[in-house]
Amino acid sequence: MRSPEFSSYMQRIKDAQPDAVFVFMPVGELVPQFLKAYADSGLKSTSIKLLGTGEMTDESVIDAAGDAGLGVITSGIYSAAHDSAANKQFVTDYVAQFGKTPRVTAPSIAVWDAMRLIYDGVAAQGNAPFDADKFMAFVKGRSIESPRGPISIDKTNGDITQNVYIRRAEKRDGVMQNVEIATIKDVPAK
């Protein structure tokens, strides 16, 4: 249920005194509200770690949370701060075309990867009429270096295998970023 009033949850967390709290919310307006409530309740200044999925600090909402998002630890498949040549080029090209707002997000990269596979798969057929079976044979088992890191498409079921990153929300050059602190390599979709 949608409830932008989080004070009762904050009190439950205070009363329980856990080592950590894991939060999942769909990306959107509730995320910054939750992060601000967590900070305003005083929980941010305790030893209780705030953990979540990538949506908790997604680049599309983290600026709205401001400093309330600092230190949140999440798992996710992408960060605009990912340290690779492919990502640096992607972010540079994105900012040149669209500006710094909206920020690059995981869905942006997923679309880029899908479009690259489509483009490469169609190009591999040359000038021949499009053949869906040949296209799928080309895509399955394909590996590419994505701005998010290495990805591959399973030969059997077509699912993606990719790295999952553990990130901490930090300010870099005055901008909130998901800074990768650990990598879980080659995670299959299963």
Coordinates of N, CA, C and O in Angstrom, one line a residue:
M1 N 0.8 -1.2 0.0 CA 0.0 0.0 0.0 C 0.9 1.2 0.0 O 2.0 1.3 0.6
R2 N 0.4 2.3 -0.6 CA 1.1 3.5 -0.7 C 0.8 4.3 0.6 O -0.3 4.7 0.8
S3 N 1.9 4.6 1.3 CA 1.7 5.4 2.6 C 2.9 6.3 2.7 O 4.0 5.9 3.1
P4 N 2.8 7.6 2.4 CA 3.9 8.5 2.5 C 4.2 8.8 3.9 O 5.2 9.6 4.2
E5 N 3.5 8.4 4.9 CA 3.8 8.6 6.3 C 4.5 7.5 6.9 O 4.0 6.4 7.0
F6 N 5.8 7.7 7.1 CA 6.7 6.6 7.5 C 7.1 6.6 9.0 O 7.8 5.8 9.5
S7 N 6.5 7.5 9.8 CA 6.9 7.7 11.2 C 6.7 6.4 12.0 O 7.5 6.0 12.9
S8 N 5.6 5.7 11.8 CA 5.4 4.4 12.5 C 6.5 3.4 12.2 O 6.9 2.6 13.1
Y9 N 6.9 3.3 10.9 CA 8.0 2.4 10.5 C 9.3 2.8 11.2 O 10.1 2.0 11.6
M10 N 9.6 4.1 11.2 CA 10.8 4.6 11.9 C 10.8 4.2 13.3 O 11.9 3.8 13.9
Q11 N 9.7 4.3 14.0 CA 9.6 4.0 15.4 C 9.9 2.5 15.6 O 10.6 2.1 16.5
R12 N 9.3 1.7 14.7 CA 9.5 0.2 14.8 C 11.0 -0.1 14.7 O 11.5 -1.0 15.4
I13 N 11.7 0.6 13.7 CA 13.1 0.3 13.5 C 13.9 0.7 14.8 O 14.7 0.0 15.3
K14 N 13.5 1.9 15.4 CA 14.2 2.4 16.6 C 14.0 1.4 17.7 O 15.0 1.0 18.4
D15 N 12.8 0.9 17.8 CA 12.5 -0.1 18.9 C 13.2 -1.4 18.8 O 13.7 -2.0 19.7
A16 N 13.3 -1.9 17.5 CA 14.0 -3.2 17.2 C 15.5 -3.1 17.3 O 16.1 -4.1 17.6
Q17 N 16.1 -1.9 17.0 CA 17.5 -1.8 17.1 C 18.3 -2.9 16.3 O 19.2 -3.5 16.8
P18 N 17.9 -3.1 15.0 CA 18.6 -4.1 14.2 C 20.0 -3.6 13.8 O 20.3 -2.4 13.9
D19 N 20.8 -4.5 13.3 CA 22.1 -4.1 12.7 C 21.9 -3.4 11.4 O 22.6 -2.5 11.0
A20 N 20.8 -3.8 10.6 CA 20.5 -3.2 9.3 C 19.0 -3.3 9.0 O 18.3 -4.1 9.6
V21 N 18.6 -2.5 8.1 CA 17.2 -2.5 7.6 C 17.3 -2.6 6.1 O 18.1 -1.8 5.5
F22 N 16.6 -3.6 5.6 CA 16.5 -3.7 4.1 C 15.2 -3.2 3.6 O 14.2 -3.5 4.1
V23 N 15.3 -2.3 2.6 CA 14.1 -1.6 2.1 C 14.0 -1.9 0.6 O 15.0 -1.7 -0.1
F24 N 12.8 -2.2 0.2 CA 12.5 -2.3 -1.2 C 11.3 -1.4 -1.5 O 10.3 -1.5 -0.8
M25 N 11.5 -0.5 -2.4 CA 10.3 0.3 -2.9 C 10.5 0.5 -4.4 O 11.6 0.6 -4.9
P26 N 9.4 0.5 -5.1 CA 9.6 0.8 -6.6 C 10.1 2.2 -6.7 O 9.8 3.1 -5.9
V27 N 11.0 2.4 -7.8 CA 11.6 3.7 -8.0 C 10.4 4.7 -8.2 O 9.4 4.4 -8.8
G28 N 10.6 5.9 -7.6 CA 9.6 6.9 -7.7 C 9.6 7.8 -6.5 O 10.6 7.9 -5.7
E29 N 8.5 8.6 -6.3 CA 8.5 9.6 -5.3 C 8.6 9.2 -3.9 O 8.9 9.9 -3.0
L30 N 8.2 7.9 -3.6 CA 8.3 7.4 -2.2 C 9.7 7.2 -1.7 O 9.9 7.3 -0.5
V31 N 10.6 6.9 -2.6 CA 12.0 6.7 -2.2 C 12.6 7.9 -1.5 O 13.1 7.8 -0.3
P32 N 12.6 9.1 -2.1 CA 13.2 10.3 -1.3 C 12.4 10.6 -0.1 O 13.0 11.0 0.9
Q33 N 11.1 10.3 -0.1 CA 10.3 10.6 1.2 C 10.8 9.6 2.3 O 10.9 10.0 3.4
F34 N 11.0 8.3 1.9 CA 11.5 7.4 2.9 C 12.8 7.8 3.4 O 13.1 7.7 4.6
L35 N 13.8 8.1 2.5 CA 15.1 8.4 2.9 C 15.1 9.7 3.8 O 15.9 9.7 4.8
K36 N 14.3 10.6 3.5 CA 14.2 11.8 4.4 C 13.6 11.5 5.7 O 14.1 12.0 6.7
A37 N 12.6 10.6 5.7 CA 12.0 10.2 7.0 C 13.0 9.5 7.9 O 13.1 9.7 9.1
Y38 N 13.8 8.6 7.2 CA 14.9 7.9 7.9 C 15.9 8.8 8.6 O 16.2 8.7 9.7
A39 N 16.3 9.8 7.8 CA 17.2 10.8 8.3 C 16.6 11.7 9.4 O 17.2 11.9 10.5
D40 N 15.4 12.2 9.1 CA 14.7 13.1 10.1 C 14.4 12.4 11.4 O 14.3 13.0 12.4
S41 N 14.2 11.1 11.4 CA 13.9 10.3 12.6 C 15.2 10.1 13.5 O 15.1 9.6 14.6
G42 N 16.3 10.5 12.9 CA 17.6 10.3 13.7 C 18.2 8.9 13.4 O 19.3 8.7 13.9
L43 N 17.6 8.1 12.6 CA 18.1 6.7 12.4 C 19.4 6.8 11.5 O 20.3 6.0 11.7
K44 N 19.5 7.8 10.7 CA 20.7 7.9 9.9 C 22.0 8.1 10.7 O 23.1 7.7 10.3
S45 N 21.8 8.7 11.8 CA 23.0 9.0 12.7 C 23.3 7.8 13.7 O 24.2 7.9 14.5
T46 N 22.6 6.7 13.5 CA 22.8 5.5 14.4 C 23.7 4.6 13.6 O 24.1 4.8 12.5
S47 N 24.0 3.5 14.2 CA 24.8 2.4 13.6 C 24.0 1.5 12.7 O 24.6 0.6 12.1
I48 N 22.7 1.7 12.6 CA 21.9 0.9 11.8 C 22.1 1.2 10.3 O 21.9 2.3 9.9
K49 N 22.5 0.2 9.6 CA 22.8 0.3 8.2 C 21.5 0.3 7.4 O 20.6 -0.5 7.7
L50 N 21.4 1.1 6.4 CA 20.2 1.1 5.5 C 20.6 0.5 4.2 O 21.5 0.9 3.5
L51 N 20.0 -0.7 3.9 CA 20.3 -1.5 2.7 C 19.1 -1.5 1.8 O 18.0 -1.4 2.2
G52 N 19.3 -1.6 0.5 CA 18.2 -1.7 -0.4 C 18.6 -2.2 -1.8 O 19.8 -2.4 -2.1
T53 N 17.6 -2.4 -2.6 CA 17.8 -2.7 -4.0 C 18.2 -1.4 -4.7 O 18.1 -0.3 -4.2
G54 N 18.6 -1.5 -6.0 CA 19.1 -0.3 -6.7 C 18.1 0.8 -6.8 O 18.5 2.0 -7.0
E55 N 16.8 0.5 -6.7 CA 15.8 1.6 -6.8 C 15.9 2.6 -5.7 O 15.5 3.8 -5.8
M56 N 16.5 2.2 -4.6 CA 16.6 3.1 -3.4 C 17.5 4.3 -3.7 O 17.3 5.4 -3.1
T57 N 18.5 4.1 -4.5 CA 19.4 5.2 -4.9 C 19.5 5.4 -6.4 O 20.5 5.9 -6.9
D58 N 18.5 5.0 -7.1 CA 18.5 5.2 -8.5 C 18.8 6.7 -8.9 O 18.3 7.6 -8.2
E59 N 19.5 6.9 -9.9 CA 19.9 8.2 -10.3 C 18.7 9.1 -10.6 O 18.8 10.3 -10.6
S60 N 17.6 8.5 -10.9 CA 16.4 9.3 -11.2 C 15.8 9.9 -10.0 O 15.0 10.8 -10.1
V61 N 16.1 9.4 -8.8 CA 15.5 9.9 -7.6 C 16.5 10.4 -6.5 O 16.1 11.1 -5.5
I62 N 17.7 10.0 -6.6 CA 18.7 10.2 -5.5 C 18.9 11.7 -5.3 O 19.1 12.2 -4.2
D63 N 18.8 12.5 -6.3 CA 19.0 14.0 -6.1 C 17.9 14.6 -5.3 O 18.2 15.5 -4.5
A64 N 16.7 14.1 -5.4 CA 15.6 14.6 -4.7 C 15.7 14.2 -3.2 O 15.2 14.9 -2.3
A65 N 16.4 13.2 -2.9 CA 16.7 12.8 -1.5 C 17.7 13.6 -0.8 O 17.8 13.8 0.4
G66 N 18.6 14.2 -1.6 CA 19.7 15.0 -1.1 C 20.6 14.2 -0.1 O 20.8 13.0 -0.3
D67 N 21.1 14.8 0.9 CA 22.0 14.2 1.8 C 21.4 13.1 2.6 O 22.1 12.2 3.2
A68 N 20.1 13.0 2.6 CA 19.4 11.9 3.3 C 19.8 10.5 2.7 O 19.7 9.5 3.3
G69 N 20.2 10.6 1.4 CA 20.6 9.3 0.7 C 22.0 8.9 0.9 O 22.4 7.8 0.6
L70 N 22.8 9.8 1.5 CA 24.2 9.5 1.7 C 24.4 8.2 2.5 O 23.7 8.1 3.6
G71 N 25.3 7.3 2.1 CA 25.6 6.2 2.9 C 24.7 5.0 2.7 O 25.0 3.9 3.1
V72 N 23.6 5.1 2.0 CA 22.7 4.0 1.7 C 23.5 3.0 0.8 O 24.2 3.3 -0.1
I73 N 23.4 1.7 1.2 CA 24.1 0.6 0.5 C 23.0 -0.1 -0.3 O 22.1 -0.6 0.3
T74 N 23.3 -0.3 -1.6 CA 22.3 -0.9 -2.5 C 23.0 -1.9 -3.4 O 24.3 -1.9 -3.6
S75 N 22.3 -2.8 -4.0 CA 22.8 -3.7 -5.0 C 22.1 -3.2 -6.3 O 20.9 -2.9 -6.3
G76 N 22.8 -3.2 -7.4 CA 22.3 -2.8 -8.7 C 23.2 -3.2 -9.8 O 24.3 -3.6 -9.6
I77 N 22.6 -3.1 -11.0 CA 23.3 -3.6 -12.2 C 24.1 -2.4 -12.9 O 24.9 -2.7 -13.8
Y78 N 23.9 -1.2 -12.4 CA 24.5 -0.1 -13.1 C 24.7 1.1 -12.2 O 23.8 1.3 -11.3
S79 N 25.7 1.8 -12.4 CA 25.9 3.1 -11.8 C 26.6 4.0 -12.8 O 27.5 3.6 -13.5
A80 N 26.2 5.3 -12.9 CA 26.8 6.2 -13.8 C 28.3 6.4 -13.4 O 29.1 6.9 -14.2
A81 N 28.6 6.1 -12.2 CA 30.0 6.2 -11.7 C 30.8 4.9 -12.0 O 32.0 4.9 -11.6
H82 N 30.3 3.9 -12.7 CA 31.0 2.7 -13.0 C 32.3 3.1 -13.7 O 32.3 3.9 -14.7
D83 N 33.4 2.5 -13.3 CA 34.7 2.9 -13.7 C 35.1 2.0 -14.9 O 35.8 1.0 -14.7
S84 N 34.7 2.3 -16.1 CA 35.1 1.6 -17.3 C 35.1 2.6 -18.5 O 34.4 3.6 -18.4
A85 N 36.0 2.3 -19.4 CA 36.1 3.2 -20.6 C 34.7 3.3 -21.3 O 34.3 4.4 -21.8
A86 N 34.0 2.2 -21.5 CA 32.7 2.1 -22.2 C 31.7 3.0 -21.4 O 31.0 3.8 -22.1
N87 N 31.7 3.0 -20.1 CA 30.7 3.8 -19.4 C 31.1 5.3 -19.4 O 30.2 6.1 -19.6
K88 N 32.4 5.6 -19.3 CA 32.8 7.0 -19.3 C 32.4 7.6 -20.7 O 31.9 8.7 -20.7
Q89 N 32.6 6.8 -21.8 CA 32.2 7.3 -23.1 C 30.7 7.5 -23.2 O 30.2 8.4 -23.7
F90 N 29.9 6.5 -22.7 CA 28.5 6.5 -22.7 C 28.0 7.8 -22.0 O 27.1 8.5 -22.5
V91 N 28.4 8.0 -20.8 CA 28.0 9.1 -20.0 C 28.4 10.4 -20.7 O 27.5 11.3 -20.7
T92 N 29.6 10.5 -21.2 CA 30.0 11.7 -21.9 C 29.1 12.0 -23.1 O 28.6 13.1 -23.3
D93 N 28.8 11.0 -23.9 CA 27.9 11.1 -25.1 C 26.5 11.5 -24.6 O 25.9 12.3 -25.3
Y94 N 26.0 10.8 -23.6 CA 24.7 11.1 -23.1 C 24.5 12.6 -22.6 O 23.6 13.3 -23.0
V95 N 25.5 13.0 -21.8 CA 25.4 14.4 -21.3 C 25.6 15.4 -22.5 O 24.9 16.4 -22.5
A96 N 26.4 15.1 -23.5 CA 26.5 16.0 -24.7 C 25.2 16.1 -25.4 O 24.9 17.1 -25.9
Q97 N 24.5 15.0 -25.5 CA 23.2 15.0 -26.2 C 22.0 15.5 -25.4 O 21.2 16.3 -25.9
F98 N 21.9 15.2 -24.1 CA 20.7 15.5 -23.3 C 21.0 16.4 -22.2 O 20.0 16.8 -21.5
G99 N 22.2 16.7 -21.9 CA 22.5 17.5 -20.7 C 22.6 16.6 -19.4 O 22.5 15.4 -19.5
K100 N 22.8 17.2 -18.3 CA 23.0 16.4 -17.1 C 21.7 16.0 -16.5 O 21.7 15.2 -15.5
T101 N 20.6 16.5 -17.0 CA 19.3 16.1 -16.5 C 18.4 15.8 -17.7 O 18.3 16.6 -18.6
P102 N 17.7 14.6 -17.7 CA 17.8 13.6 -16.6 C 19.1 12.8 -16.7 O 19.8 12.8 -17.7
R103 N 19.4 12.3 -15.5 CA 20.6 11.5 -15.4 C 20.5 10.2 -16.0 O 19.5 9.6 -16.2
V104 N 21.7 9.6 -16.3 CA 21.7 8.2 -16.9 C 21.3 7.2 -15.8 O 21.7 7.3 -14.7
T105 N 20.4 6.3 -16.2 CA 19.9 5.3 -15.2 C 20.1 3.9 -15.7 O 20.4 3.7 -16.9
A106 N 19.8 2.9 -14.9 CA 19.9 1.5 -15.3 C 19.0 1.2 -16.5 O 19.5 0.6 -17.5
P107 N 17.8 1.7 -16.6 CA 17.0 1.5 -17.8 C 17.6 2.1 -19.1 O 17.5 1.5 -20.1
S108 N 18.3 3.2 -18.9 CA 19.0 3.8 -20.1 C 20.0 2.8 -20.7 O 20.2 2.6 -21.9
I109 N 20.8 2.2 -19.8 CA 21.8 1.2 -20.2 C 21.1 -0.1 -20.7 O 21.6 -0.6 -21.7
A110 N 20.0 -0.5 -20.2 CA 19.4 -1.7 -20.7 C 18.9 -1.5 -22.1 O 19.0 -2.3 -23.0
V111 N 18.4 -0.3 -22.4 CA 17.9 0.1 -23.7 C 19.1 0.1 -24.7 O 19.1 -0.4 -25.8
W112 N 20.2 0.7 -24.2 CA 21.4 0.8 -25.0 C 21.9 -0.6 -25.4 O 22.2 -0.9 -26.6
D113 N 22.0 -1.5 -24.4 CA 22.4 -2.9 -24.6 C 21.5 -3.6 -25.6 O 21.9 -4.3 -26.5
A114 N 20.2 -3.4 -25.4 CA 19.2 -4.1 -26.3 C 19.3 -3.6 -27.7 O 19.4 -4.4 -28.7
M115 N 19.5 -2.3 -27.9 CA 19.6 -1.7 -29.2 C 20.9 -2.1 -29.9 O 21.0 -2.4 -31.1
R116 N 22.0 -2.3 -29.1 CA 23.2 -2.7 -29.7 C 23.1 -4.1 -30.2 O 23.6 -4.5 -31.3
L117 N 22.5 -5.0 -29.4 CA 22.3 -6.4 -29.8 C 21.4 -6.4 -31.1 O 21.7 -7.2 -32.0
I118 N 20.4 -5.6 -31.1 CA 19.5 -5.6 -32.3 C 20.3 -5.1 -33.5 O 20.2 -5.7 -34.6
Y119 N 21.0 -4.0 -33.3 CA 21.8 -3.5 -34.4 C 22.8 -4.5 -35.0 O 22.9 -4.7 -36.2
D120 N 23.6 -5.1 -34.0 CA 24.6 -6.1 -34.4 C 23.9 -7.3 -35.1 O 24.5 -7.8 -36.1
G121 N 22.8 -7.7 -34.6 CA 22.1 -8.9 -35.1 C 21.6 -8.7 -36.5 O 21.6 -9.5 -37.4
V122 N 21.1 -7.5 -36.8 CA 20.5 -7.1 -38.1 C 21.7 -6.9 -39.0 O 21.7 -7.4 -40.2
A123 N 22.8 -6.2 -38.6 CA 23.9 -6.0 -39.4 C 24.6 -7.3 -39.9 O 25.1 -7.4 -41.0
A124 N 24.6 -8.3 -39.0 CA 25.2 -9.6 -39.3 C 24.5 -10.3 -40.4 O 25.1 -11.2 -41.1
Q125 N 23.3 -9.9 -40.7 CA 22.5 -10.5 -41.8 C 22.9 -9.9 -43.2 O 22.4 -10.3 -44.2
G126 N 23.6 -8.8 -43.1 CA 24.0 -8.1 -44.4 C 22.8 -7.6 -45.1 O 21.9 -7.1 -44.5
N127 N 22.8 -7.7 -46.4 CA 21.7 -7.2 -47.2 C 20.6 -8.2 -47.4 O 19.7 -8.0 -48.2
A128 N 20.8 -9.4 -46.8 CA 19.7 -10.4 -47.0 C 18.5 -10.0 -46.3 O 18.5 -9.2 -45.3
P129 N 17.3 -10.5 -46.7 CA 16.1 -10.2 -46.0 C 16.2 -10.7 -44.5 O 16.9 -11.7 -44.2
F130 N 15.6 -10.0 -43.6 CA 15.6 -10.3 -42.2 C 15.1 -11.7 -42.0 O 14.1 -12.1 -42.4
D131 N 15.9 -12.4 -41.2 CA 15.6 -13.8 -40.8 C 15.6 -13.9 -39.3 O 16.7 -13.8 -38.7
A132 N 14.4 -14.0 -38.7 CA 14.3 -14.0 -37.2 C 15.1 -15.2 -36.6 O 15.7 -15.0 -35.5
D133 N 15.1 -16.3 -37.2 CA 15.9 -17.5 -36.6 C 17.4 -17.2 -36.6 O 18.1 -17.5 -35.7
K134 N 17.9 -16.6 -37.7 CA 19.3 -16.3 -37.8 C 19.6 -15.2 -36.8 O 20.7 -15.2 -36.2
F135 N 18.7 -14.2 -36.6 CA 18.9 -13.2 -35.6 C 19.0 -13.8 -34.2 O 19.9 -13.4 -33.5
M136 N 18.1 -14.6 -33.9 CA 18.1 -15.2 -32.5 C 19.4 -16.1 -32.3 O 20.0 -16.1 -31.3
A137 N 19.8 -16.8 -33.4 CA 21.0 -17.6 -33.3 C 22.2 -16.7 -33.1 O 23.2 -17.1 -32.3
F138 N 22.2 -15.5 -33.7 CA 23.3 -14.6 -33.5 C 23.3 -14.0 -32.1 O 24.4 -13.9 -31.4
V139 N 22.2 -13.7 -31.6 CA 22.1 -13.0 -30.3 C 22.4 -14.0 -29.1 O 23.1 -13.6 -28.2
K140 N 21.8 -15.2 -29.2 CA 22.0 -16.1 -28.1 C 23.5 -16.6 -28.0 O 24.1 -16.9 -29.0
G141 N 24.1 -16.5 -26.9 CA 25.5 -16.8 -26.7 C 26.4 -15.6 -26.9 O 27.6 -15.7 -26.7
R142 N 25.8 -14.5 -27.2 CA 26.6 -13.2 -27.5 C 27.1 -12.6 -26.2 O 26.4 -12.5 -25.2
S143 N 28.3 -12.1 -26.2 CA 28.9 -11.4 -25.1 C 29.3 -10.0 -25.6 O 29.9 -9.9 -26.7
I144 N 29.0 -9.0 -24.8 CA 29.5 -7.6 -25.2 C 30.0 -6.9 -23.9 O 29.6 -7.3 -22.8
E145 N 30.8 -5.9 -24.1 CA 31.2 -5.0 -23.0 C 30.2 -3.9 -23.0 O 30.2 -3.0 -23.9
S146 N 29.3 -3.8 -22.1 CA 28.3 -2.8 -21.9 C 28.9 -1.7 -21.0 O 29.8 -1.9 -20.3
P147 N 28.3 -0.5 -21.1 CA 28.6 0.5 -20.1 C 28.5 0.0 -18.6 O 29.1 0.6 -17.7
R148 N 27.6 -1.0 -18.4 CA 27.5 -1.5 -17.0 C 28.5 -2.6 -16.7 O 28.6 -3.0 -15.6
G149 N 29.3 -3.0 -17.7 CA 30.3 -4.1 -17.5 C 30.0 -5.2 -18.5 O 29.1 -5.0 -19.3
P150 N 30.6 -6.3 -18.3 CA 30.4 -7.4 -19.3 C 29.0 -8.0 -19.1 O 28.5 -8.2 -18.0
I151 N 28.4 -8.3 -20.2 CA 27.1 -9.0 -20.2 C 27.2 -10.1 -21.3 O 27.9 -10.0 -22.3
S152 N 26.4 -11.2 -21.1 CA 26.3 -12.2 -22.1 C 24.8 -12.7 -22.1 O 24.1 -12.6 -21.1
I153 N 24.4 -13.2 -23.2 CA 23.1 -13.7 -23.4 C 23.2 -15.3 -23.4 O 24.0 -15.8 -24.2
D154 N 22.5 -15.9 -22.6 CA 22.5 -17.4 -22.5 C 22.2 -18.0 -23.8 O 21.2 -17.7 -24.5
K155 N 22.9 -19.0 -24.2 CA 22.7 -19.7 -25.4 C 21.4 -20.5 -25.5 O 20.9 -20.7 -26.6
T156 N 21.0 -21.0 -24.4 CA 19.8 -21.8 -24.3 C 18.5 -21.0 -24.2 O 17.6 -21.2 -25.0
N157 N 18.4 -20.2 -23.2 CA 17.1 -19.5 -22.9 C 17.1 -18.0 -23.2 O 16.1 -17.4 -23.1
G158 N 18.2 -17.4 -23.6 CA 18.2 -16.0 -24.0 C 18.2 -15.1 -22.8 O 18.1 -13.8 -23.0
D159 N 18.4 -15.6 -21.6 CA 18.5 -14.7 -20.4 C 19.8 -14.0 -20.3 O 20.8 -14.5 -20.8
I160 N 19.9 -12.9 -19.7 CA 21.1 -12.1 -19.5 C 21.9 -12.6 -18.3 O 21.3 -12.9 -17.3
T161 N 23.2 -12.6 -18.4 CA 24.1 -12.8 -17.3 C 24.9 -11.5 -17.2 O 25.5 -11.0 -18.2
Q162 N 25.0 -11.0 -16.0 CA 25.7 -9.7 -15.8 C 26.2 -9.6 -14.4 O 25.8 -10.3 -13.5
N163 N 27.1 -8.6 -14.2 CA 27.5 -8.3 -12.8 C 26.5 -7.6 -12.0 O 25.7 -6.8 -12.6
V164 N 26.5 -7.8 -10.7 CA 25.6 -7.1 -9.8 C 26.6 -6.4 -8.9 O 27.6 -7.0 -8.4
Y165 N 26.4 -5.1 -8.7 CA 27.4 -4.3 -7.9 C 26.8 -3.9 -6.6 O 25.6 -3.6 -6.5
I166 N 27.6 -3.9 -5.5 CA 27.2 -3.4 -4.2 C 27.7 -2.0 -4.2 O 28.9 -1.8 -4.5
R167 N 26.8 -1.0 -4.0 CA 27.2 0.4 -4.1 C 26.9 1.1 -2.8 O 25.9 0.8 -2.1
R168 N 27.6 2.2 -2.6 CA 27.3 3.1 -1.5 C 27.0 4.5 -2.1 O 27.8 5.0 -2.9
A169 N 26.0 5.1 -1.7 CA 25.6 6.5 -2.2 C 26.6 7.5 -1.5 O 26.7 7.6 -0.3
E170 N 27.3 8.2 -2.4 CA 28.3 9.1 -1.9 C 28.2 10.4 -2.8 O 27.7 10.3 -3.9
K171 N 28.8 11.5 -2.3 CA 28.9 12.7 -3.1 C 30.3 12.7 -3.8 O 31.3 12.5 -3.1
R172 N 30.3 12.9 -5.1 CA 31.5 13.0 -5.8 C 31.4 14.3 -6.6 O 30.5 14.4 -7.4
D173 N 32.3 15.2 -6.4 CA 32.3 16.5 -7.1 C 30.9 17.2 -6.9 O 30.4 17.8 -7.8
G174 N 30.3 17.0 -5.7 CA 29.1 17.6 -5.3 C 27.9 16.9 -5.9 O 26.7 17.4 -5.7
V175 N 28.0 15.8 -6.5 CA 26.9 15.0 -7.1 C 26.8 13.7 -6.5 O 27.7 13.0 -6.3
M176 N 25.5 13.3 -6.1 CA 25.2 12.0 -5.6 C 25.6 11.0 -6.6 O 25.1 11.0 -7.7
Q177 N 26.3 9.9 -6.2 CA 26.7 8.8 -7.1 C 26.6 7.5 -6.3 O 26.8 7.5 -5.1
N178 N 26.3 6.5 -7.1 CA 26.4 5.1 -6.5 C 27.8 4.6 -6.8 O 28.1 4.2 -7.9
V179 N 28.6 4.6 -5.8 CA 30.0 4.2 -5.9 C 30.1 2.7 -5.6 O 29.7 2.3 -4.5
E180 N 30.6 2.0 -6.5 CA 30.7 0.5 -6.4 C 31.8 0.2 -5.4 O 32.9 0.7 -5.4
I181 N 31.4 -0.7 -4.4 CA 32.3 -1.1 -3.4 C 32.6 -2.6 -3.4 O 33.5 -3.1 -2.8
A182 N 31.8 -3.3 -4.2 CA 32.0 -4.8 -4.4 C 31.3 -5.2 -5.7 O 30.3 -4.6 -6.1
T183 N 31.8 -6.3 -6.2 CA 31.2 -6.8 -7.5 C 30.9 -8.3 -7.3 O 31.7 -9.1 -6.9
I184 N 29.6 -8.7 -7.6 CA 29.3 -10.1 -7.7 C 29.2 -10.4 -9.2 O 28.4 -9.9 -9.9
K185 N 30.2 -11.2 -9.7 CA 30.4 -11.4 -11.1 C 29.5 -12.4 -11.7 O 29.1 -13.4 -11.1
D186 N 29.1 -12.1 -12.9 CA 28.4 -13.1 -13.8 C 27.2 -13.7 -13.2 O 27.0 -14.9 -13.1
V187 N 26.2 -12.9 -12.7 CA 25.0 -13.3 -12.1 C 24.0 -13.7 -13.2 O 23.6 -12.8 -14.0
P188 N 23.6 -14.9 -13.2 CA 22.6 -15.3 -14.2 C 21.2 -14.8 -13.8 O 20.9 -14.5 -12.7
A189 N 20.3 -14.7 -14.8 CA 18.9 -14.2 -14.5 C 18.1 -15.1 -13.6 O 17.2 -14.7 -13.0
K190 N 18.5 -16.4 -13.5 CA 17.7 -17.4 -12.7 C 17.9 -17.1 -11.3 O 18.8 -16.8 -10.7

